[in-house]
Short mmCIF file of C-alpha atoms in Angstrom, two decimals:
data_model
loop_
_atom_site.label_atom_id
_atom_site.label_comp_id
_atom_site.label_asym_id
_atom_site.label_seq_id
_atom_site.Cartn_x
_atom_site.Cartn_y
_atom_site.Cartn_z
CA UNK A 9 -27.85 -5.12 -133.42
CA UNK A 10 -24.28 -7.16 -133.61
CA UNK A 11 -23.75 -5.64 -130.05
CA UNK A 12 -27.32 -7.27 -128.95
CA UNK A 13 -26.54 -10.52 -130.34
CA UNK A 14 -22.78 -10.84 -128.79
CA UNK A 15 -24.53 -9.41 -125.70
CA UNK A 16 -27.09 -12.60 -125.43
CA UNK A 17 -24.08 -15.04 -126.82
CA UNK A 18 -22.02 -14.58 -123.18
CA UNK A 19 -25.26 -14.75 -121.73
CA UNK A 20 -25.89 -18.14 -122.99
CA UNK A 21 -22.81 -19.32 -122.76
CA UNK A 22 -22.20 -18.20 -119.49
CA UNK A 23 -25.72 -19.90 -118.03
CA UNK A 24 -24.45 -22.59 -119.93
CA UNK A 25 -20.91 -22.90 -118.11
CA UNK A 26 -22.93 -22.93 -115.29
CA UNK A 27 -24.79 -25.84 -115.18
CA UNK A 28 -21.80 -28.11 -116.41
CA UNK A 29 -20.05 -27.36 -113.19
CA UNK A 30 -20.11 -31.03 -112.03
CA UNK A 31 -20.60 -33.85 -114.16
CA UNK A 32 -21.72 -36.12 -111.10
CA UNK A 33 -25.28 -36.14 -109.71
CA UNK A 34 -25.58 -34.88 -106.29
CA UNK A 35 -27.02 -37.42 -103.63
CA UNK A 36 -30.00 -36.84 -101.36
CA UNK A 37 -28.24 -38.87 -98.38
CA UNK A 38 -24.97 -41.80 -98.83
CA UNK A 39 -23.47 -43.80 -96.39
CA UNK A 40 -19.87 -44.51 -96.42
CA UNK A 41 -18.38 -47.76 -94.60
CA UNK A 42 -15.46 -49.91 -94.14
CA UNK A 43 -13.94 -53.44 -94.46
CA UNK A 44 -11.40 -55.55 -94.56
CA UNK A 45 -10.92 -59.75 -94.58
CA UNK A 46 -11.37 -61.23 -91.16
CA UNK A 47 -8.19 -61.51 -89.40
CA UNK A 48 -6.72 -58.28 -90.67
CA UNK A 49 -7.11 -55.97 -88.06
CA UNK A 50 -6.25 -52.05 -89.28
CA UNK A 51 -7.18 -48.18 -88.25
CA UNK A 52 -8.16 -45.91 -90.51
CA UNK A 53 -6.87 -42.90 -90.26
CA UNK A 54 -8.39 -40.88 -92.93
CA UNK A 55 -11.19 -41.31 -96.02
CA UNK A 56 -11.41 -38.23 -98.14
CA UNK A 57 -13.32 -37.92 -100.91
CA UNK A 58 -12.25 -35.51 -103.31
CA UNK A 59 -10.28 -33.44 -101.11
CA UNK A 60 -13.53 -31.79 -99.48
CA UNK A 61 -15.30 -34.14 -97.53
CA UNK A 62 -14.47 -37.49 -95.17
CA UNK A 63 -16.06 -40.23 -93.71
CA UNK A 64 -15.42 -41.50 -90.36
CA UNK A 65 -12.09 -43.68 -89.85
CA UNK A 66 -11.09 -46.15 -87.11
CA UNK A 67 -10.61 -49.26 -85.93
CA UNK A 68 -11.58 -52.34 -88.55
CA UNK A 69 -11.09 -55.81 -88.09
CA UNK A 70 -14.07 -57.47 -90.74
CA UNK A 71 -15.82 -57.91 -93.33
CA UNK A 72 -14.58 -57.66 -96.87
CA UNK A 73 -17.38 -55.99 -99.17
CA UNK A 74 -19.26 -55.12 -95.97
CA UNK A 75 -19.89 -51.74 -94.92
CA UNK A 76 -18.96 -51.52 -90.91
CA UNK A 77 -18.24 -48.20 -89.23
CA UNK A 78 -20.45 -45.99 -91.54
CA UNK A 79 -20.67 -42.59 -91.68
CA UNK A 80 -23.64 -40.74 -93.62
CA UNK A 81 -23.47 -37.80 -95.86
CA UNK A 82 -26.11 -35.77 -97.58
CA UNK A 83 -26.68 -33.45 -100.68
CA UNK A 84 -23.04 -33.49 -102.07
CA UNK A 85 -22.38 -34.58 -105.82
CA UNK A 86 -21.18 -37.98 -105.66
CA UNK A 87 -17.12 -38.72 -105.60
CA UNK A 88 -14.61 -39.43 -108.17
CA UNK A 89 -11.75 -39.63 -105.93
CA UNK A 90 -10.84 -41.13 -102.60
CA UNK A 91 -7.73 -40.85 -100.20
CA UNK A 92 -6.76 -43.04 -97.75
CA UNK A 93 -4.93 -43.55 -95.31
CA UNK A 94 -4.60 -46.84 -92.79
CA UNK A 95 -2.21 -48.50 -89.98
CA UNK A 96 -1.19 -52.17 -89.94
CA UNK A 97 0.20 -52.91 -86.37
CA UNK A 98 1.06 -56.51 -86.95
CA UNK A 99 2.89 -55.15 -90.28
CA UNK A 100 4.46 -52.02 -88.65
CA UNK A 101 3.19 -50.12 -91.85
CA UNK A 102 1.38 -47.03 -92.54
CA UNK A 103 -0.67 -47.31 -95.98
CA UNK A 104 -1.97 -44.89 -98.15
CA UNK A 105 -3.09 -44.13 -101.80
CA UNK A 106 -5.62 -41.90 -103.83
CA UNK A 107 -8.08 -44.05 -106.04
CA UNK A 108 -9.59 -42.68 -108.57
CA UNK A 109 -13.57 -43.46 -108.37
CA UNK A 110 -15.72 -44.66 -111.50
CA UNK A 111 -17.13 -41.92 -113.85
CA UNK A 112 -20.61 -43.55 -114.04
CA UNK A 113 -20.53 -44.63 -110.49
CA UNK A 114 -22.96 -41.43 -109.73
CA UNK A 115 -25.43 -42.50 -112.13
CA UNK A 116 -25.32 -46.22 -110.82
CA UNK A 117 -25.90 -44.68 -107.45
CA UNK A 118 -29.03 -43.04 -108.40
CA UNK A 119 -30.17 -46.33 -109.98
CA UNK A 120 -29.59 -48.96 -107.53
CA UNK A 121 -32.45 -51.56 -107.72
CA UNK A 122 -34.39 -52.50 -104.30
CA UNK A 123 -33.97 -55.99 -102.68
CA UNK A 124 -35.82 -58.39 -100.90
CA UNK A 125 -35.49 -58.65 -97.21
CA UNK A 126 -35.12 -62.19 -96.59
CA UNK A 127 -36.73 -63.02 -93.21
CA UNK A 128 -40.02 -61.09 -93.82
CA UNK A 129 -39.92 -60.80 -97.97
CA UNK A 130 -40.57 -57.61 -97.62
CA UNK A 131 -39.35 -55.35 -100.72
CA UNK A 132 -36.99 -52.66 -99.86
CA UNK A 133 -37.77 -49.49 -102.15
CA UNK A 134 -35.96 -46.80 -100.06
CA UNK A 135 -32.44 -47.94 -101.01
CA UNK A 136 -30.04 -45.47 -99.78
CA UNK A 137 -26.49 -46.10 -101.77
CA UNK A 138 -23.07 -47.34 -100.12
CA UNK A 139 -20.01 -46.88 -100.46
CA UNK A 140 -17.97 -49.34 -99.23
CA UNK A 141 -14.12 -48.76 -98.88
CA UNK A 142 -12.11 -52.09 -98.59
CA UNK A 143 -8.72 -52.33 -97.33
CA UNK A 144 -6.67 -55.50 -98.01
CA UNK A 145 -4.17 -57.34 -96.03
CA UNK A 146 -1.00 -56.39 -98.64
CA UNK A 147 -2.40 -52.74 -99.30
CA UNK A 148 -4.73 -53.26 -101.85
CA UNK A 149 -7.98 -51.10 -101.94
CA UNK A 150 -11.03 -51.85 -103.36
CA UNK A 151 -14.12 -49.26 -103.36
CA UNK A 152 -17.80 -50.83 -103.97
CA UNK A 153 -20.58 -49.19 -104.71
CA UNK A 154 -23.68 -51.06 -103.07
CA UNK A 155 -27.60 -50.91 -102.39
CA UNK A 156 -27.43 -52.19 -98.74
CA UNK A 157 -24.65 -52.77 -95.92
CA UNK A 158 -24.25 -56.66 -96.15
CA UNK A 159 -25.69 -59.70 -97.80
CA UNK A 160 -27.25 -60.26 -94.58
CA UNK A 161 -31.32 -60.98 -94.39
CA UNK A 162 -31.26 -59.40 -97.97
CA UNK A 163 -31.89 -60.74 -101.95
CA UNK A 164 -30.77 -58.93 -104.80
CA UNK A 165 -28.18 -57.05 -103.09
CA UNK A 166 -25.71 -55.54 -105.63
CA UNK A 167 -22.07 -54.80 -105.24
CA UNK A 168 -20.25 -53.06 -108.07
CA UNK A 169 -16.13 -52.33 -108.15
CA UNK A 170 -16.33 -48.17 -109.03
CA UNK A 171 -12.53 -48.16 -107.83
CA UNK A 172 -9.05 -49.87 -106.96
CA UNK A 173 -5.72 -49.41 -106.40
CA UNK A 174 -2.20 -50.50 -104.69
CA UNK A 175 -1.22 -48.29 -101.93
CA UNK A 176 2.19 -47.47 -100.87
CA UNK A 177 3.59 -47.78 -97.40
CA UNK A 178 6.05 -46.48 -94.64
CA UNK A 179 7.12 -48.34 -91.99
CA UNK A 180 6.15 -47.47 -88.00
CA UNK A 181 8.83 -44.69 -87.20
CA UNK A 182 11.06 -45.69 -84.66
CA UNK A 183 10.75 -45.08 -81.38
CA UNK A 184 13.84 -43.32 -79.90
CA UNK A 185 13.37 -42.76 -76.14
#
């Protein structure tokens, strides 16, 4: 009988180890973007989100808390880390930094409220979440977790901060021809 019993404990437990693998929700379908203030013009080289998956990189030249450049992603749990890595040619620096994302930011993904487009007031119900990686003009990074791309044409768009950070930098190497 004690054999029985310690028999169905590692059973339960084990089931039980199972379904605690990630703490995060997965997401149906996300879309990643890009900014950066006007004027600062950058390329991404890398956006990797917890050292398994990235995101498109490239050139960037606008819009601070907008998401340009997206990629889309589907069915993976949602991130709680994020590595970049970016170019400024009119600084001759190479930038890059881990930021550590939010722990409820996968719950506030799965709960983002609709919006109002503006021009036809039309209600938006199929909101797909953003996340929106912002790179500064002194290496600052800010991530954003949003229900649509931009303010544009849209009411009750929400924006919240699920991650920031200082990166580091290395200059350009030289060129020794």
């Amino acid at each position: 009988m004690a054999q029985r019993l310690i028999y169905i404990l590692l059973i339960v437990t084990s089931l039980l180890s199972l379904g605690c693998k990630s703490s995060q929700p997965v997401i149906d379908y996300m879309v990643v973007g890009k900014g950066t203030p006007k004027g600062n013009d950058i390329m991404v080289g890398k956006i990797e989100f917890d050292d398994k998956w990235r995101a498109a990189g490239g050139s960037v030249s606008c819009c601070w808390t907008h998401a340009g450049g997206t990629s889309s992603l589907r069915n993976i749990p949602f991130p709680q880390k994020v590595s970049v890595v970016w170019s400024d040619l009119d600084q001759e620096r190479i930038y890059f930094t881990d930021i550590p994302l939010n722990g409820n930011a996968g719950q506030l993904a799965i709960n983002l409220p609709s919006y109002t487009w503006e021009s036809s007031g039309e209600i938006e119900t199929k909101i797909k979440p953003y996340i929106i990686v912002g790179f500064g003009e002194n290496g600052e990074v800010k991530v954003w977790l949003s229900n649509a791309r931009s303010e544009r044409n849209r009411v009750g768009r929400v924006l919240h901060e699920i991650g920031s950070g200082q990166a580091q930098w290395n200059p350009f190497p030289d060129d020794h021809d």
